[in-house]
Amino acid sequence: MATGNNKTIDSAEHVTYRAWLPVEAAGSFEYCFYFSNTVDSTWEDGSTSYAGKSGGKYTIESASIADGGTEFDPNVEPDSMEAVTFSGNSQKEVAPDETFWSDPVTLDVPENHYLLWEWTVTGTEIPCICMSNMTYAYADQGNGKGFNYINEIPLPQLFGCKREVKTRIVTLGDSVTQGCQTSDNAYQFWAAQTLDQLGTEDYSLWNLGLGYARATDCAAGGDWLNRAVAGADLITVAFGTNDIISGPYGGSGHATAAEIEDAVRTITKKCTDSGVQTIVWNSPPFDLSAELEPIRTEYNATAASIAADCGAQFFDAASLLADPTDASKTVYGQHPNDEGGTVLATALAEKIREMKNK
């Protein structure tokens, strides 16, 4: 699941949030959770949240994890929950822009069960993610109505599991990477399918795709990019659409192809200079207007050279998703559906295997 920050909760007073998340490997493992009190990417036009926006002060009143089972009744209490602590304390005062880890905690999640995350927080401007119906998330506002579905939920930025793998994959990008508009709660977006195809014995995957994200957001070099590089052996870099449609946050109109190229070069160089194998995507078709499609075409003409110049690999996502009769038109929807996710995952998994076997 993608668990970055692209929005904020304006205010929460003793609100308890619950989310069920699929785990990569069943069994008993040690978990740690990483948090960043900063917004990673711009949402829509940036009027409500934007890359680099500081989170407000908030209090973690309690946090815990549990075997979430296979059913999703948020008002049924789990049999037992393991407390998540912070430097030995059950509560924590969080400052704007603070980054921090939880203490380790061990949890046994059986095969085909979910990890249940729960925490109660109070504060303002709490960074969160718009889940877009990608997993089961609920909130109890303390109004006596119990838990109700919520699409915007604050979560740790990393659900870290201590297990040995050969390659840690990080996927950086926008809503196409996050997996928006795939089947609700089915985990059929390309990042999840790629890990399914590669297998979890040798690989792990941390999805850092966020809706509305621009390459310029990521290239600014905040915690979003820094934690991606720190946690990866291999990174995919997939941007372009939102830069074309909305332009860089704080700018006006639309980003030029040169601006997108410069941002993607910055991201890619940061990755490869850090010794991380990197795969640069071109921008997939999005049924853009006649005014905007030439920007995508011009940027895409540079994507392979960005990869080559920075010591990265190139992945032609656009040709996999385009109508064979019109490269500007989509086959699987502007946000690739489940079938489009399979097409991308099959080609990407093959490329990753080739890279790792060299």
XYZ file of C-alpha atoms in Angstrom:
358
model
C 0.000 0.000 0.000
C 1.063 3.570 -0.639
C 1.434 5.411 2.674
C 2.880 8.852 1.952
C 1.273 12.223 2.687
C -0.672 14.210 0.101
C -3.346 15.916 2.216
C -3.941 17.064 5.789
C -6.587 16.456 8.437
C -7.572 19.984 9.491
C -8.444 19.030 13.043
C -8.769 15.857 15.085
C -9.805 15.623 18.718
C -9.337 12.194 20.274
C -10.041 10.568 16.896
C -9.204 6.881 16.560
C -8.190 5.641 13.117
C -8.070 2.027 11.948
C -6.655 0.599 8.736
C -6.303 -2.968 7.506
C -3.202 -3.553 5.389
C -1.998 -6.651 3.553
C 1.418 -7.916 4.665
C 4.136 -9.151 2.342
C 4.960 -12.181 4.457
C 2.839 -14.064 6.975
C 4.286 -15.116 10.313
C 5.876 -13.558 13.348
C 8.073 -10.537 12.597
C 9.442 -7.471 14.257
C 7.865 -4.259 12.981
C 8.901 -0.610 13.231
C 6.941 2.390 11.953
C 8.353 5.582 10.452
C 6.538 8.942 10.514
C 7.037 12.278 8.771
C 5.055 15.349 9.844
C 5.372 17.046 6.448
C 3.203 16.869 3.329
C 5.064 15.056 0.539
C 3.159 16.087 -2.588
C 0.740 18.709 -3.826
C -2.981 17.935 -3.796
C -4.953 19.304 -6.767
C -3.980 22.978 -7.212
C -2.187 23.231 -3.892
C -4.779 25.419 -2.194
C -5.250 22.915 0.642
C -1.972 21.016 0.773
C 1.286 21.077 -1.104
C 4.763 19.569 -1.155
C 6.837 20.675 1.802
C 3.902 22.004 3.826
C 4.629 21.553 7.529
C 2.266 19.439 9.547
C 0.861 20.952 12.714
C 1.442 19.969 16.309
C -0.364 16.811 17.282
C -0.417 14.245 20.052
C -0.286 10.505 19.602
C -2.442 9.382 22.523
C -1.945 5.682 21.788
C -0.992 3.377 18.939
C -1.225 -0.375 18.483
C -1.225 -3.185 15.946
C -3.062 -6.489 15.804
C -3.838 -9.501 13.696
C -6.632 -7.953 11.641
C -8.088 -11.280 10.544
C -9.794 -11.669 7.190
C -13.005 -9.725 7.839
C -13.437 -5.970 8.056
C -15.969 -5.111 10.729
C -14.360 -2.050 12.336
C -16.635 -2.180 15.349
C -15.545 -5.692 16.352
C -12.597 -5.516 18.688
C -9.592 -7.752 17.890
C -8.752 -10.491 20.381
C -5.565 -8.714 21.417
C -3.481 -5.718 20.393
C 0.228 -5.019 20.718
C 1.105 -1.510 21.914
C 3.317 0.618 19.686
C 5.590 2.854 21.751
C 7.950 5.753 21.134
C 11.212 5.751 23.121
C 9.404 3.588 25.617
C 6.370 5.867 25.915
C 2.817 5.108 24.824
C 2.202 8.771 23.976
C 4.171 11.257 21.893
C 4.016 14.977 21.180
C 4.801 15.516 17.501
C 6.326 18.788 16.264
C 5.933 20.292 12.774
C 8.280 18.652 10.240
C 9.438 16.080 12.781
C 10.472 12.646 11.545
C 10.678 9.730 13.941
C 10.489 5.969 14.387
C 8.464 3.853 16.740
C 10.087 1.254 18.959
C 10.203 -2.314 17.592
C 7.156 -4.487 18.249
C 6.608 -8.142 17.356
C 3.376 -9.357 15.748
C 2.276 -12.685 14.283
C 0.040 -12.252 11.214
C -1.250 -15.606 9.856
C -1.461 -16.418 6.149
C -4.124 -14.367 4.304
C -4.716 -12.162 7.341
C -4.275 -8.406 7.497
C -2.276 -6.215 9.827
C -4.594 -3.885 11.723
C -3.138 -0.472 12.545
C -4.897 1.673 15.159
C -4.005 4.981 16.730
C -5.726 7.854 18.511
C -4.541 11.385 17.767
C -5.399 14.964 18.666
C -4.122 18.000 16.805
C -4.337 20.144 13.696
C -3.014 19.929 10.138
C -2.086 16.263 10.481
C -0.573 14.932 7.208
C -2.585 12.096 5.705
C -3.139 10.096 2.537
C -6.202 9.981 0.326
C -6.681 6.216 0.044
C -8.993 6.330 -3.011
C -10.742 3.131 -1.845
C -7.490 1.199 -1.968
C -7.769 -0.389 1.459
C -10.106 -0.548 4.440
C -9.786 2.596 6.573
C -12.110 3.865 9.294
C -12.335 6.576 11.950
C -14.182 6.892 15.253
C -14.768 10.592 15.850
C -15.870 9.999 19.432
C -19.440 11.040 18.678
C -21.012 7.755 19.688
C -21.468 6.587 16.090
C -18.566 4.157 16.188
C -16.181 3.585 13.299
C -17.168 4.817 9.850
C -15.350 4.549 6.527
C -12.946 7.399 5.830
C -11.015 8.061 2.629
C -8.416 10.381 4.176
C -6.372 8.834 6.946
C -3.109 9.686 8.716
C -0.780 6.690 8.722
C 2.878 5.868 9.266
C 4.919 6.512 6.138
C 6.550 3.092 6.452
C 5.205 -0.133 7.889
C 8.645 -1.651 8.299
C 9.028 -5.407 8.695
C 12.378 -6.901 9.701
C 12.956 -9.750 7.242
C 15.801 -10.683 4.931
C 15.347 -10.031 1.210
C 17.794 -9.575 -1.659
C 16.208 -6.453 -3.151
C 14.149 -3.669 -1.571
C 12.075 -1.971 -4.285
C 10.675 1.554 -3.880
C 8.133 2.923 -6.360
C 8.139 6.728 -6.683
C 5.421 8.435 -8.667
C 1.919 9.844 -8.849
C -1.564 8.301 -8.721
C -0.711 5.766 -11.437
C 1.934 4.415 -9.086
C -0.298 4.712 -6.037
C -2.836 2.573 -7.885
C -5.882 4.830 -8.060
C -9.016 3.576 -9.897
C -8.127 -0.078 -9.719
C -10.780 -2.322 -8.158
C -11.639 -1.222 -4.635
C -9.593 -2.935 -1.930
C -8.329 -5.572 -4.369
C -4.627 -4.596 -4.555
C -4.475 -4.978 -8.332
C -2.437 -1.842 -9.051
C 0.830 -2.447 -10.868
C 3.109 -2.048 -7.839
C 1.309 -4.768 -5.896
C 1.125 -7.034 -8.946
C 4.841 -6.545 -9.615
C 5.710 -7.815 -6.150
C 3.283 -10.718 -6.600
C 5.097 -11.705 -9.788
C 8.593 -11.309 -8.351
C 7.723 -13.093 -5.118
C 8.298 -11.971 -1.555
C 11.088 -14.407 -0.736
C 13.723 -12.273 -2.478
C 11.914 -8.938 -2.830
C 10.052 -6.348 -0.795
C 8.244 -3.286 -2.151
C 7.513 0.113 -0.618
C 4.931 2.063 -2.632
C 5.599 5.811 -2.518
C 3.148 6.822 -5.234
C 0.825 9.716 -4.370
C -2.205 11.192 -6.103
C -1.652 14.546 -7.852
C 2.120 14.393 -7.272
C 4.446 16.337 -9.536
C 8.039 15.516 -10.385
C 8.879 18.991 -9.109
C 7.460 18.013 -5.688
C 9.797 15.051 -5.459
C 12.796 16.855 -6.923
C 12.602 19.470 -4.157
C 14.530 16.936 -2.079
C 12.331 16.714 0.997
C 11.753 13.697 3.198
C 9.718 11.965 0.473
C 12.730 11.536 -1.828
C 15.250 11.151 0.972
C 13.445 8.290 2.687
C 12.855 6.597 -0.668
C 16.579 6.563 -1.413
C 17.473 5.493 2.117
C 15.116 2.522 1.957
C 15.834 1.201 -1.523
C 18.090 -1.058 -3.507
C 16.020 -0.363 -6.645
C 13.731 2.598 -7.388
C 11.207 3.253 -10.143
C 10.697 6.927 -11.068
C 7.372 7.559 -12.837
C 6.178 11.164 -13.192
C 4.909 13.622 -15.777
C 1.115 13.712 -15.950
C 0.421 16.190 -13.151
C 3.307 18.434 -14.145
C 1.757 18.623 -17.607
C -1.803 19.203 -16.393
C -1.218 21.466 -13.391
C 2.345 22.676 -13.618
C 4.795 22.876 -10.737
C 3.198 23.984 -7.487
C 3.593 27.711 -7.088
C 3.878 28.202 -10.823
C 1.187 28.956 -13.343
C -0.203 27.138 -16.340
C 1.568 23.935 -17.306
C 5.094 22.700 -16.851
C 7.190 22.637 -19.982
C 8.840 19.468 -21.189
C 12.190 20.982 -20.195
C 10.958 21.633 -16.635
C 9.754 18.051 -16.284
C 13.008 16.738 -17.727
C 15.019 18.821 -15.273
C 12.977 17.564 -12.291
C 13.197 13.914 -13.334
C 16.942 14.275 -13.927
C 17.313 15.667 -10.406
C 15.383 12.750 -8.900
C 17.192 10.148 -10.979
C 20.648 11.545 -10.236
C 19.887 11.588 -6.506
C 18.975 7.903 -6.740
C 21.910 6.733 -8.837
C 24.439 8.894 -6.949
C 23.243 7.082 -3.820
C 24.085 3.737 -5.399
C 20.450 2.745 -5.996
C 19.532 0.945 -9.205
C 16.961 3.172 -10.896
C 14.343 2.702 -13.605
C 12.997 5.851 -15.288
C 9.531 5.682 -16.858
C 8.214 7.861 -19.620
C 4.818 9.526 -19.153
C 1.868 7.255 -20.038
C -1.025 8.399 -22.230
C -3.730 10.315 -20.377
C -6.148 11.337 -23.153
C -4.721 14.849 -22.915
C -5.998 17.843 -24.845
C -4.482 18.922 -28.127
C -2.724 21.705 -26.198
C -1.110 19.395 -23.633
C -0.296 16.231 -25.571
C 2.714 17.850 -27.327
C 4.274 18.508 -23.891
C 4.023 14.819 -23.050
C 5.413 13.845 -26.456
C 8.349 16.235 -26.093
C 9.126 15.081 -22.552
C 8.900 11.418 -23.518
C 11.476 11.986 -26.244
C 13.960 12.824 -23.456
C 13.137 10.069 -20.937
C 15.500 7.431 -22.330
C 18.382 9.911 -22.432
C 17.693 10.943 -18.822
C 18.133 7.318 -17.836
C 21.256 6.840 -19.932
C 22.914 10.061 -18.759
C 22.270 9.245 -15.089
C 23.269 5.581 -15.224
C 19.704 4.338 -14.901
C 17.479 2.024 -16.922
C 14.552 3.135 -19.101
C 11.043 1.641 -19.000
C 8.653 2.405 -21.877
C 5.379 2.415 -19.942
C 3.685 4.654 -22.506
C 3.783 2.109 -25.335
C 2.396 -0.600 -23.054
C -0.671 1.473 -22.188
C -1.342 3.310 -25.451
C -3.919 2.594 -28.133
C -1.926 0.997 -30.990
C -3.753 3.259 -33.455
C -3.230 6.484 -31.490
C -0.343 6.832 -29.041
C -2.059 9.719 -27.257
C -5.065 7.602 -26.222
C -5.385 5.133 -23.387
C -6.452 1.494 -23.575
C -6.835 0.745 -19.861
C -8.062 4.145 -18.663
C -6.214 7.278 -17.598
C -5.328 5.457 -14.390
C -4.583 1.909 -15.537
C -7.249 -0.540 -14.403
C -6.539 -4.036 -13.086
C -5.740 -5.335 -16.580
C -3.444 -2.407 -17.245
C -1.759 -3.112 -13.921
C -1.076 -6.662 -15.069
C 0.421 -5.442 -18.348
C 2.759 -3.053 -16.543
C 3.678 -5.528 -13.813
C 4.513 -8.328 -16.234
C 6.886 -6.153 -18.255
C 8.429 -4.475 -15.208
C 8.985 -7.731 -13.314
C 10.771 -9.127 -16.359
C 12.988 -6.040 -16.557
C 13.835 -6.210 -12.856
C 14.777 -9.891 -13.135
C 17.065 -9.061 -16.056
C 18.713 -6.273 -14.089
C 19.254 -8.437 -11.010
C 20.614 -11.377 -13.031
C 23.332 -9.349 -14.773
